[in-house]
Amino acid sequence: MKLAIIGTGYVGLITGACFAEFGYQTVCIDKDENRVNDLNNSKCPFYEPGIEDLLDKHLNKTKLLSFSNSLSASIHDADIIFITVGTPTKRIEGEADLSFVWNVAEEISNNINKYCIVVTKSTVPVGTTKEVKSIIAKKINEKNFDVVSNPEFLREGSAINDFMRPDRVVIGCENKKSEDIMKELYRPLYLLETPLISTTVESAEITKYASNSFLATKISFINQVADLCEKVGADVQDVAKGMGIDKRIGNKFLHAGPGYGGSCFPKDVKAFITTAQKHDVDLSILSSVDTFNENRINKISKKIISKANLNKGDYVSLLGLSFKPNTDDVRDSTSLKITKLLQDRGIFVKAFDPEAMDNAKKENTELQLFDSAYEACEDTKAIIIGTEWNEFRALNFLKIQKSSKNLIIFDLRNIYNAKEIEELGLQYFGTGK
Ligand code: UGA
């Protein structure tokens, strides 16, 4: 089977590299010439554990993977074409901006000349895959192609493992022919007995948004419970443990913190709300999830300023800038939002992140960046742990204390034990404790 993947963002690149690992001849296409040149030299545009080895293996050794600028030259002999372009939030309405998807559909219609399946893998609102079909059908007979919705559930930082060992694969097809081909595509996963959910196109599209929205809801829920815990002397980590052990609830995504960020949850929750509104359906539970998450950073910043008595000209240290560990992605990063709110009050932020400093600097030029956590924590009034990177889990606070007196720790991700920190003579504030 020959595969073509259009768009080498996160989903596209991981999908392409992993399908090559399955043994398929795969070409990944992107308009961005520099990106394609870098990729042809096994250079990945973002940090993701394991991806560069996979690129190197399949570009240079198996030769199953290639990158190209030219859609017209690359898709004509593909059996399956994946659309993996971005679907950002439209600035004003909150809905997904599908212009990239429509353009690609148009280009596909100009360049296919044998039967193929066109798959939407980007996260797209319900109805999009059928719209892609209408666009292509303007030029190609409907017998000569099929459309399928096959949403992706991989997480940044563990994307390769998520692709290779998924909890499930969802395919939304319109007929048996395309369903059989998609099942054949995912056959390498049968050995692992991966559940394959075969459904309609619409159900597959909704499954993706409902999954991300449900996880976001879990996070906002536990964060609200965390706020209550702080008021009444309870510990949200114990509460989450007590809840999560119930199999109906599950212990995943019950970690209280500064709120969810990244390129998916904030955008997808908003887009799902807009879809519901368009169809006059009450999904107000999600509006509450979204608003609470948006306001959370403001509340946390105010708490930091007041507890540490921060004034104009003071220095604070921030550890972790990416939206979560094991990625250099700073899109909708709660750490960068806190930084901005502190800087607006004239407070200087000294920061360190193992991978995300280049991207963070592009977003915030006033950020003072250091080569290690210890350097970022010299001469400071407070340390904010914004992201739970492993290397922040066992900091030597005695060493840090030497240059900073009366230090306060804001452990937004609850990676430390309050008692142990307090025994060192530091003040400690976790989340929901
Ligand atoms: C998310 C989903 O988990 C993937 O299944 C999905 O494929 C992906 O979006 C997507 O739509 O492309 P990702 O954005 O990489 O993946 O990151 P997550 O690990 O889900 O974390 C999202 C945010 O929630 C982060 O800011 C994280 O810190 C926060 N989070 C997560 C919490 O605050 N508490 C938790 O318990 C879990």
Tab-separated table of C-alpha atoms and ligand atoms in Angstrom:
chain	number	residue	atom	x	y	z
A	1	MET	CA	0.000	0.000	0.000
A	2	LYS	CA	1.295	3.457	-0.876
A	3	LEU	CA	0.461	6.315	1.446
A	4	ALA	CA	0.584	10.095	1.032
A	5	ILE	CA	0.344	12.386	4.052
A	6	ILE	CA	-0.428	16.045	3.418
A	7	GLY	CA	0.890	18.370	6.138
A	8	THR	CA	3.997	17.673	8.218
A	9	GLY	CA	2.852	19.163	11.501
A	10	TYR	CA	2.709	17.073	14.613
A	11	VAL	CA	0.085	14.577	13.504
A	12	GLY	CA	1.327	14.339	9.903
A	13	LEU	CA	4.944	13.714	10.716
A	14	ILE	CA	4.335	11.163	13.448
A	15	THR	CA	1.746	9.394	11.285
A	16	GLY	CA	4.112	9.298	8.306
A	17	ALA	CA	7.099	8.033	10.289
A	18	CYS	CA	5.015	5.395	12.101
A	19	PHE	CA	3.333	4.091	8.936
A	20	ALA	CA	6.827	3.727	7.425
A	21	GLU	CA	7.738	1.761	10.550
A	22	PHE	CA	4.742	-0.497	9.794
A	23	GLY	CA	6.364	-1.093	6.399
A	24	TYR	CA	4.336	1.156	4.095
A	25	GLN	CA	5.883	3.303	1.361
A	26	THR	CA	4.997	6.755	2.626
A	27	VAL	CA	5.475	10.240	1.216
A	28	CYS	CA	4.880	13.292	3.420
A	29	ILE	CA	4.066	16.526	1.656
A	30	ASP	CA	4.396	20.080	2.898
A	31	LYS	CA	4.400	23.471	1.189
A	32	ASP	CA	7.129	24.776	3.480
A	33	GLU	CA	10.370	24.239	1.525
A	34	ASN	CA	12.716	24.765	4.486
A	35	ARG	CA	10.776	22.262	6.543
A	36	VAL	CA	10.936	19.656	3.773
A	37	ASN	CA	14.698	20.240	3.350
A	38	ASP	CA	15.261	19.803	7.078
A	39	LEU	CA	13.123	16.674	7.163
A	40	ASN	CA	15.042	15.188	4.241
A	41	ASN	CA	18.111	15.557	6.466
A	42	SER	CA	16.292	13.749	9.338
A	43	LYS	CA	15.922	17.066	11.168
A	44	CYS	CA	12.588	17.281	12.959
A	45	PRO	CA	11.034	20.777	13.344
A	46	PHE	CA	9.936	20.000	16.910
A	47	TYR	CA	11.163	18.005	19.894
A	48	GLU	CA	9.553	14.594	20.259
A	49	PRO	CA	11.349	11.661	21.888
A	50	GLY	CA	12.321	9.033	19.290
A	51	ILE	CA	11.194	10.805	16.127
A	52	GLU	CA	14.618	11.658	14.683
A	53	ASP	CA	15.770	8.014	14.939
A	54	LEU	CA	12.631	6.910	13.121
A	55	LEU	CA	13.142	9.532	10.411
A	56	ASP	CA	16.760	8.512	9.954
A	57	LYS	CA	15.868	4.822	9.782
A	58	HIS	CA	13.181	5.173	7.134
A	59	LEU	CA	14.730	7.970	5.085
A	60	ASN	CA	18.203	6.493	4.878
A	61	LYS	CA	18.002	2.775	5.592
A	62	THR	CA	14.628	1.317	4.583
A	63	LYS	CA	13.918	4.258	2.198
A	64	LEU	CA	10.211	3.785	2.930
A	65	LEU	CA	9.802	7.440	3.852
A	66	SER	CA	10.248	10.518	1.702
A	67	PHE	CA	9.354	14.198	1.911
A	68	SER	CA	8.210	16.411	-0.904
A	69	ASN	CA	7.076	19.931	-1.678
A	70	SER	CA	4.968	18.890	-4.587
A	71	LEU	CA	1.483	17.572	-3.939
A	72	SER	CA	0.816	17.049	-7.648
A	73	ALA	CA	3.957	14.945	-8.102
A	74	SER	CA	3.416	12.900	-4.949
A	75	ILE	CA	-0.194	11.765	-4.680
A	76	HIS	CA	-1.059	10.323	-8.098
A	77	ASP	CA	-0.113	6.718	-7.197
A	78	ALA	CA	-1.186	6.817	-3.531
A	79	ASP	CA	-3.730	4.269	-2.325
A	80	ILE	CA	-4.581	6.312	0.743
A	81	ILE	CA	-4.160	10.080	1.117
A	82	PHE	CA	-4.238	11.527	4.641
A	83	ILE	CA	-5.142	15.136	5.274
A	84	THR	CA	-3.160	16.210	8.335
A	85	VAL	CA	-3.063	19.982	7.944
A	86	GLY	CA	-3.727	22.406	10.814
A	87	THR	CA	-7.232	23.392	11.914
A	88	PRO	CA	-6.523	26.404	14.158
A	89	THR	CA	-9.200	28.345	16.031
A	90	LYS	CA	-10.695	31.221	14.060
A	91	ARG	CA	-9.798	34.404	15.888
A	92	ILE	CA	-13.274	35.686	16.562
A	93	GLU	CA	-15.845	32.907	16.390
A	94	GLY	CA	-13.937	30.155	18.279
A	95	GLU	CA	-14.727	27.663	15.520
A	96	ALA	CA	-12.090	25.644	13.639
A	97	ASP	CA	-10.556	27.387	10.626
A	98	LEU	CA	-10.845	24.812	7.847
A	99	SER	CA	-9.350	26.810	4.987
A	100	PHE	CA	-6.271	24.554	4.806
A	101	VAL	CA	-8.480	21.464	4.596
A	102	TRP	CA	-10.595	22.941	1.764
A	103	ASN	CA	-7.481	23.953	-0.197
A	104	VAL	CA	-5.990	20.490	0.128
A	105	ALA	CA	-9.277	18.832	-0.930
A	106	GLU	CA	-9.301	21.033	-4.028
A	107	GLU	CA	-5.701	20.133	-4.841
A	108	ILE	CA	-6.408	16.431	-4.346
A	109	SER	CA	-9.297	16.674	-6.805
A	110	ASN	CA	-6.902	18.101	-9.405
A	111	ASN	CA	-4.326	15.363	-8.995
A	112	ILE	CA	-5.846	11.907	-8.546
A	113	ASN	CA	-6.318	9.598	-11.502
A	114	LYS	CA	-6.957	6.181	-9.938
A	115	TYR	CA	-9.139	4.903	-7.072
A	116	CYS	CA	-7.937	6.104	-3.667
A	117	ILE	CA	-9.194	6.827	-0.179
A	118	VAL	CA	-8.993	10.347	1.192
A	119	VAL	CA	-8.763	10.314	4.978
A	120	THR	CA	-9.283	13.240	7.320
A	121	LYS	CA	-6.873	12.745	10.222
A	122	SER	CA	-6.735	16.379	11.300
A	123	THR	CA	-9.261	17.156	14.030
A	124	VAL	CA	-12.233	18.416	12.036
A	125	PRO	CA	-15.800	19.314	13.036
A	126	VAL	CA	-18.590	16.939	12.142
A	127	GLY	CA	-19.568	17.358	8.500
A	128	THR	CA	-16.076	18.267	7.288
A	129	THR	CA	-15.209	14.876	5.770
A	130	LYS	CA	-18.455	14.891	3.748
A	131	GLU	CA	-17.656	18.433	2.624
A	132	VAL	CA	-14.218	17.219	1.497
A	133	LYS	CA	-16.061	14.577	-0.504
A	134	SER	CA	-18.276	17.220	-2.183
A	135	ILE	CA	-15.246	19.301	-3.143
A	136	ILE	CA	-13.444	16.319	-4.701
A	137	ALA	CA	-16.652	15.074	-6.341
A	138	LYS	CA	-16.836	18.285	-8.372
A	139	LYS	CA	-13.969	16.904	-10.474
A	140	ILE	CA	-13.755	13.166	-9.756
A	141	ASN	CA	-16.445	10.539	-10.195
A	142	GLU	CA	-17.618	9.302	-6.772
A	143	LYS	CA	-16.859	5.703	-7.802
A	144	ASN	CA	-13.185	6.589	-8.054
A	145	PHE	CA	-12.593	7.667	-4.493
A	146	ASP	CA	-13.908	7.271	-0.954
A	147	VAL	CA	-13.609	9.469	2.101
A	148	VAL	CA	-12.893	8.208	5.620
A	149	SER	CA	-12.604	9.921	8.992
A	150	ASN	CA	-9.750	8.458	11.047
A	151	PRO	CA	-9.027	10.799	13.974
A	152	GLU	CA	-5.704	10.681	15.771
A	153	PHE	CA	-5.411	10.320	19.562
A	154	LEU	CA	-1.660	10.695	20.074
A	155	ARG	CA	-0.217	12.904	22.780
A	156	GLU	CA	2.818	15.112	22.364
A	157	GLY	CA	5.783	13.713	24.255
A	158	SER	CA	4.624	10.109	23.877
A	159	ALA	CA	3.375	10.315	20.313
A	160	ILE	CA	5.270	7.374	18.819
A	161	ASN	CA	4.209	4.997	21.552
A	162	ASP	CA	0.623	6.266	21.322
A	163	PHE	CA	0.619	5.594	17.579
A	164	MET	CA	2.206	2.164	17.865
A	165	ARG	CA	0.191	1.030	20.890
A	166	PRO	CA	-3.078	2.956	20.771
A	167	ASP	CA	-6.006	2.313	23.118
A	168	ARG	CA	-8.175	2.186	19.999
A	169	VAL	CA	-8.325	3.067	16.320
A	170	VAL	CA	-11.479	4.803	15.097
A	171	ILE	CA	-12.482	4.669	11.436
A	172	GLY	CA	-15.587	6.291	10.020
A	173	CYS	CA	-16.395	4.874	6.571
A	174	GLU	CA	-19.230	5.121	4.058
A	175	ASN	CA	-18.903	1.640	2.548
A	176	LYS	CA	-17.365	-1.811	2.969
A	177	LYS	CA	-14.685	-1.298	0.326
A	178	SER	CA	-13.045	1.601	2.136
A	179	GLU	CA	-13.622	-0.025	5.537
A	180	ASP	CA	-11.762	-3.173	4.415
A	181	ILE	CA	-8.834	-1.154	3.085
A	182	MET	CA	-8.581	0.840	6.330
A	183	LYS	CA	-8.705	-2.382	8.372
A	184	GLU	CA	-5.900	-3.784	6.225
A	185	LEU	CA	-3.883	-0.596	6.829
A	186	TYR	CA	-4.084	-1.060	10.590
A	187	ARG	CA	-3.489	-4.823	10.435
A	188	PRO	CA	-0.035	-4.458	12.084
A	189	LEU	CA	-1.910	-3.486	15.259
A	190	TYR	CA	-4.045	-6.650	15.323
A	191	LEU	CA	-1.265	-8.576	17.039
A	192	LEU	CA	-1.660	-6.202	19.978
A	193	GLU	CA	-5.423	-6.777	19.818
A	194	THR	CA	-6.026	-3.049	19.452
A	195	PRO	CA	-9.786	-2.410	19.381
A	196	LEU	CA	-10.836	-1.035	16.012
A	197	ILE	CA	-14.033	0.992	16.176
A	198	SER	CA	-15.675	1.002	12.783
A	199	THR	CA	-18.463	3.536	12.535
A	200	THR	CA	-19.975	6.271	10.405
A	201	VAL	CA	-17.981	9.288	9.287
A	202	GLU	CA	-19.987	11.589	11.570
A	203	SER	CA	-19.549	9.395	14.642
A	204	ALA	CA	-15.794	9.215	14.091
A	205	GLU	CA	-15.550	13.006	13.804
A	206	ILE	CA	-17.579	13.501	16.980
A	207	THR	CA	-15.615	10.806	18.868
A	208	LYS	CA	-12.440	12.856	18.560
A	209	TYR	CA	-13.967	16.089	19.912
A	210	ALA	CA	-15.941	14.284	22.589
A	211	SER	CA	-12.770	12.503	23.793
A	212	ASN	CA	-10.654	15.647	24.043
A	213	SER	CA	-13.540	17.604	25.569
A	214	PHE	CA	-14.194	14.905	28.146
A	215	LEU	CA	-10.532	14.860	29.203
A	216	ALA	CA	-10.542	18.671	29.416
A	217	THR	CA	-13.700	18.423	31.554
A	218	LYS	CA	-11.972	15.987	33.888
A	219	ILE	CA	-9.119	18.472	34.304
A	220	SER	CA	-11.346	21.494	34.976
A	221	PHE	CA	-13.396	19.382	37.380
A	222	ILE	CA	-10.398	18.305	39.443
A	223	ASN	CA	-9.061	21.870	39.381
A	224	GLN	CA	-12.338	23.161	40.833
A	225	VAL	CA	-12.211	20.428	43.466
A	226	ALA	CA	-8.591	21.490	44.136
A	227	ASP	CA	-9.743	25.054	44.841
A	228	LEU	CA	-12.267	23.712	47.333
A	229	CYS	CA	-9.622	21.470	48.936
A	230	GLU	CA	-7.418	24.514	49.525
A	231	LYS	CA	-10.257	26.284	51.356
A	232	VAL	CA	-11.209	23.377	53.626
A	233	GLY	CA	-7.859	21.793	54.459
A	234	ALA	CA	-8.171	18.770	52.156
A	235	ASP	CA	-5.535	17.429	49.764
A	236	VAL	CA	-6.624	17.091	46.132
A	237	GLN	CA	-4.043	14.385	45.443
A	238	ASP	CA	-5.599	12.151	48.085
A	239	VAL	CA	-9.069	13.010	46.797
A	240	ALA	CA	-8.045	12.174	43.194
A	241	LYS	CA	-6.531	8.897	44.354
A	242	GLY	CA	-9.703	8.035	46.261
A	243	MET	CA	-11.842	8.850	43.237
A	244	GLY	CA	-9.621	7.372	40.553
A	245	ILE	CA	-9.430	3.918	42.064
A	246	ASP	CA	-13.094	3.542	41.116
A	247	LYS	CA	-12.817	1.961	37.653
A	248	ARG	CA	-15.846	3.913	36.449
A	249	ILE	CA	-13.917	7.148	37.065
A	250	GLY	CA	-10.309	6.100	36.338
A	251	ASN	CA	-7.188	7.742	37.724
A	252	LYS	CA	-5.948	9.387	34.511
A	253	PHE	CA	-6.323	13.125	33.871
A	254	LEU	CA	-7.141	13.874	37.489
A	255	HIS	CA	-3.934	15.802	38.162
A	256	ALA	CA	-4.773	19.258	39.432
A	257	GLY	CA	-2.620	22.066	38.097
A	258	PRO	CA	-2.608	25.427	36.346
A	259	GLY	CA	-5.197	24.275	33.783
A	260	TYR	CA	-4.936	22.564	30.433
A	261	GLY	CA	-2.939	24.077	27.574
A	262	GLY	CA	-1.373	22.930	24.322
A	263	SER	CA	-2.482	23.014	20.743
A	264	CYS	CA	-5.479	20.696	21.164
A	265	PHE	CA	-7.671	20.932	24.253
A	266	PRO	CA	-8.268	24.723	24.315
A	267	LYS	CA	-8.962	24.795	20.555
A	268	ASP	CA	-11.034	21.606	20.421
A	269	VAL	CA	-13.231	22.478	23.415
A	270	LYS	CA	-14.060	25.835	21.815
A	271	ALA	CA	-14.756	24.259	18.420
A	272	PHE	CA	-17.028	21.607	19.971
A	273	ILE	CA	-19.008	24.304	21.793
A	274	THR	CA	-19.431	26.161	18.495
A	275	THR	CA	-20.599	22.992	16.727
A	276	ALA	CA	-23.218	22.396	19.438
A	277	GLN	CA	-24.399	26.002	19.217
A	278	LYS	CA	-24.730	25.742	15.431
A	279	HIS	CA	-27.036	22.771	15.887
A	280	ASP	CA	-28.913	24.425	18.752
A	281	VAL	CA	-27.778	21.814	21.273
A	282	ASP	CA	-27.001	22.539	24.924
A	283	LEU	CA	-23.345	21.679	25.592
A	284	SER	CA	-23.053	24.352	28.276
A	285	ILE	CA	-21.048	22.022	30.499
A	286	LEU	CA	-18.152	22.678	28.101
A	287	SER	CA	-18.589	26.454	28.126
A	288	SER	CA	-18.098	26.250	31.867
A	289	VAL	CA	-14.995	24.046	31.433
A	290	ASP	CA	-13.536	26.513	28.918
A	291	THR	CA	-14.274	29.694	30.895
A	292	PHE	CA	-12.944	28.232	34.136
A	293	ASN	CA	-9.739	27.132	32.391
A	294	GLU	CA	-9.271	30.568	30.784
A	295	ASN	CA	-9.692	32.376	34.117
A	296	ARG	CA	-7.558	29.988	36.130
A	297	ILE	CA	-4.217	31.506	35.178
A	298	ASN	CA	-5.327	34.934	36.352
A	299	LYS	CA	-6.301	33.544	39.750
A	300	ILE	CA	-3.047	31.592	40.081
A	301	SER	CA	-0.939	34.617	39.163
A	302	LYS	CA	-2.764	36.752	41.737
A	303	LYS	CA	-2.205	34.058	44.370
A	304	ILE	CA	1.537	33.971	43.578
A	305	ILE	CA	1.825	37.765	43.731
A	306	SER	CA	-0.017	37.986	47.035
A	307	LYS	CA	1.538	35.011	48.860
A	308	ALA	CA	5.079	35.977	47.833
A	309	ASN	CA	4.340	39.681	48.292
A	310	LEU	CA	5.801	40.413	44.876
A	311	ASN	CA	6.351	44.025	43.892
A	312	LYS	CA	7.558	45.849	40.794
A	313	GLY	CA	11.234	45.066	40.224
A	314	ASP	CA	11.181	41.724	42.077
A	315	TYR	CA	12.553	38.549	40.518
A	316	VAL	CA	10.791	35.190	40.378
A	317	SER	CA	12.013	31.935	38.836
A	318	LEU	CA	9.941	29.766	36.582
A	319	LEU	CA	10.833	26.149	35.859
A	320	GLY	CA	9.160	24.690	32.784
A	321	LEU	CA	7.882	26.669	29.819
A	322	SER	CA	6.358	24.074	27.501
A	323	PHE	CA	2.663	23.271	27.959
A	324	LYS	CA	3.672	19.907	29.432
A	325	PRO	CA	6.863	17.816	29.818
A	326	ASN	CA	8.733	16.074	26.987
A	327	THR	CA	7.823	18.620	24.350
A	328	ASP	CA	9.167	21.988	23.184
A	329	ASP	CA	5.651	23.139	22.307
A	330	VAL	CA	4.666	26.398	24.001
A	331	ARG	CA	1.284	26.852	22.311
A	332	ASP	CA	-1.251	27.883	24.941
A	333	SER	CA	1.362	27.206	27.609
A	334	THR	CA	0.100	28.109	31.079
A	335	SER	CA	3.697	28.979	32.087
A	336	LEU	CA	3.952	31.615	29.367
A	337	LYS	CA	0.575	33.055	30.354
A	338	ILE	CA	1.701	33.371	33.986
A	339	THR	CA	4.942	34.973	32.798
A	340	LYS	CA	3.051	37.642	30.889
A	341	LEU	CA	0.755	38.448	33.821
A	342	LEU	CA	3.738	38.791	36.169
A	343	GLN	CA	5.683	40.911	33.693
A	344	ASP	CA	2.645	43.189	33.290
A	345	ARG	CA	3.079	43.976	37.008
A	346	GLY	CA	6.763	44.852	36.496
A	347	ILE	CA	8.030	41.526	37.926
A	348	PHE	CA	11.052	39.952	36.209
A	349	VAL	CA	10.823	36.272	35.271
A	350	LYS	CA	13.978	34.134	35.179
A	351	ALA	CA	13.270	30.832	33.507
A	352	PHE	CA	14.634	27.477	32.453
A	353	ASP	CA	13.181	24.676	30.356
A	354	PRO	CA	15.045	21.588	29.077
A	355	GLU	CA	13.691	21.918	25.503
A	356	ALA	CA	11.295	24.822	25.044
A	357	MET	CA	13.484	27.906	25.557
A	358	ASP	CA	13.934	28.752	21.857
A	359	ASN	CA	10.200	28.652	21.242
A	360	ALA	CA	9.455	30.530	24.470
A	361	LYS	CA	11.877	33.325	23.555
A	362	LYS	CA	10.049	33.839	20.251
A	363	GLU	CA	6.791	34.333	22.171
A	364	ASN	CA	8.180	36.442	24.993
A	365	THR	CA	11.339	38.443	24.348
A	366	GLU	CA	11.482	39.829	27.916
A	367	LEU	CA	11.854	36.394	29.444
A	368	GLN	CA	15.305	35.943	31.046
A	369	LEU	CA	16.556	32.471	30.143
A	370	PHE	CA	19.259	30.432	31.902
A	371	ASP	CA	21.225	27.280	31.125
A	372	SER	CA	20.021	25.287	34.128
A	373	ALA	CA	17.305	25.217	36.756
A	374	TYR	CA	19.869	26.192	39.416
A	375	GLU	CA	21.051	29.277	37.519
A	376	ALA	CA	17.451	30.377	36.937
A	377	CYS	CA	16.807	30.045	40.684
A	378	GLU	CA	19.665	32.272	41.896
A	379	ASP	CA	18.723	35.499	43.727
A	380	THR	CA	14.999	35.073	43.500
A	381	LYS	CA	11.967	35.610	45.750
A	382	ALA	CA	9.937	32.641	44.599
A	383	ILE	CA	10.210	29.543	42.430
A	384	ILE	CA	7.252	28.530	40.317
A	385	ILE	CA	7.292	24.946	39.058
A	386	GLY	CA	5.182	25.285	35.924
A	387	THR	CA	5.795	21.976	34.149
A	388	GLU	CA	6.561	18.579	35.655
A	389	TRP	CA	9.738	17.755	33.711
A	390	ASN	CA	11.569	14.851	35.412
A	391	GLU	CA	14.642	16.968	36.065
A	392	PHE	CA	12.631	19.283	38.347
A	393	ARG	CA	11.497	16.430	40.574
A	394	ALA	CA	14.566	16.206	42.808
A	395	LEU	CA	16.005	19.708	43.015
A	396	ASN	CA	18.596	20.429	45.699
A	397	PHE	CA	16.797	23.212	47.552
A	398	LEU	CA	19.618	23.546	50.085
A	399	LYS	CA	21.878	24.602	47.232
A	400	ILE	CA	19.242	26.989	45.852
A	401	GLN	CA	18.612	28.508	49.288
A	402	LYS	CA	22.226	29.726	49.522
A	403	SER	CA	21.577	32.619	47.135
A	404	SER	CA	17.910	33.206	47.911
A	405	LYS	CA	16.617	33.863	51.427
A	406	ASN	CA	12.990	33.267	52.575
A	407	LEU	CA	12.267	31.389	49.428
A	408	ILE	CA	8.695	30.407	48.508
A	409	ILE	CA	7.934	27.432	46.266
A	410	PHE	CA	4.798	27.401	44.115
A	411	ASP	CA	4.531	23.805	42.991
A	412	LEU	CA	1.747	24.157	40.438
A	413	ARG	CA	1.993	20.491	39.411
A	414	ASN	CA	2.230	18.973	42.914
A	415	ILE	CA	5.514	17.158	42.336
A	416	TYR	CA	6.888	17.753	45.861
A	417	ASN	CA	5.877	16.739	49.335
A	418	ALA	CA	4.932	19.884	51.277
A	419	LYS	CA	6.329	18.624	54.579
A	420	GLU	CA	9.752	17.808	53.141
A	421	ILE	CA	10.085	21.257	51.601
A	422	GLU	CA	8.883	23.011	54.753
A	423	GLU	CA	11.381	21.064	56.845
A	424	LEU	CA	14.114	22.727	54.795
A	425	GLY	CA	12.812	26.089	55.982
A	426	LEU	CA	11.068	27.049	52.766
A	427	GLN	CA	7.432	28.061	52.341
A	428	TYR	CA	5.482	25.714	50.104
A	429	PHE	CA	2.246	26.133	48.143
A	430	GLY	CA	0.977	23.264	46.012
A	431	THR	CA	-2.258	23.108	44.050
A	432	GLY	CA	-5.304	22.032	46.026
A	433	LYS	CA	-3.463	21.227	49.237
B	1	UGA	C1	-4.263	15.673	23.741
B	1	UGA	C2	-4.921	14.293	23.951
B	1	UGA	O1	-4.503	13.735	25.188
B	1	UGA	C3	-4.576	13.345	22.802
B	1	UGA	O2	-5.266	12.118	22.971
B	1	UGA	C4	-5.003	14.000	21.482
B	1	UGA	O3	-4.659	13.192	20.367
B	1	UGA	C5	-4.307	15.335	21.344
B	1	UGA	O4	-4.646	16.178	22.465
B	1	UGA	C6	-4.758	15.955	20.055
B	1	UGA	O5	-5.949	16.237	19.914
B	1	UGA	O6	-3.957	16.066	19.106
B	1	UGA	P1	-1.795	16.673	24.159
B	1	UGA	O7	-2.402	18.001	23.830
B	1	UGA	O8	-0.513	16.276	23.526
B	1	UGA	O9	-2.848	15.480	23.801
B	1	UGA	O10	-1.545	16.650	25.728
B	1	UGA	P2	-2.198	15.993	27.030
B	1	UGA	O11	-1.241	15.055	27.608
B	1	UGA	O12	-3.559	15.515	26.791
B	1	UGA	O13	-2.277	17.285	27.986
B	1	UGA	C7	-3.082	18.415	27.644
B	1	UGA	C8	-3.054	19.430	28.759
B	1	UGA	O14	-3.739	18.953	29.921
B	1	UGA	C9	-1.640	19.798	29.247
B	1	UGA	O15	-1.594	21.183	29.465
B	1	UGA	C10	-1.496	19.035	30.553
B	1	UGA	O16	-0.593	19.619	31.447
B	1	UGA	C11	-2.930	19.113	31.077
B	1	UGA	N1	-3.266	18.043	32.040
B	1	UGA	C12	-3.293	16.742	31.646
B	1	UGA	C13	-3.592	18.381	33.354
B	1	UGA	O17	-3.576	19.573	33.750
B	1	UGA	N2	-3.947	17.387	34.239
B	1	UGA	C14	-3.972	16.083	33.854
B	1	UGA	O18	-4.318	15.226	34.707
B	1	UGA	C15	-3.642	15.748	32.536
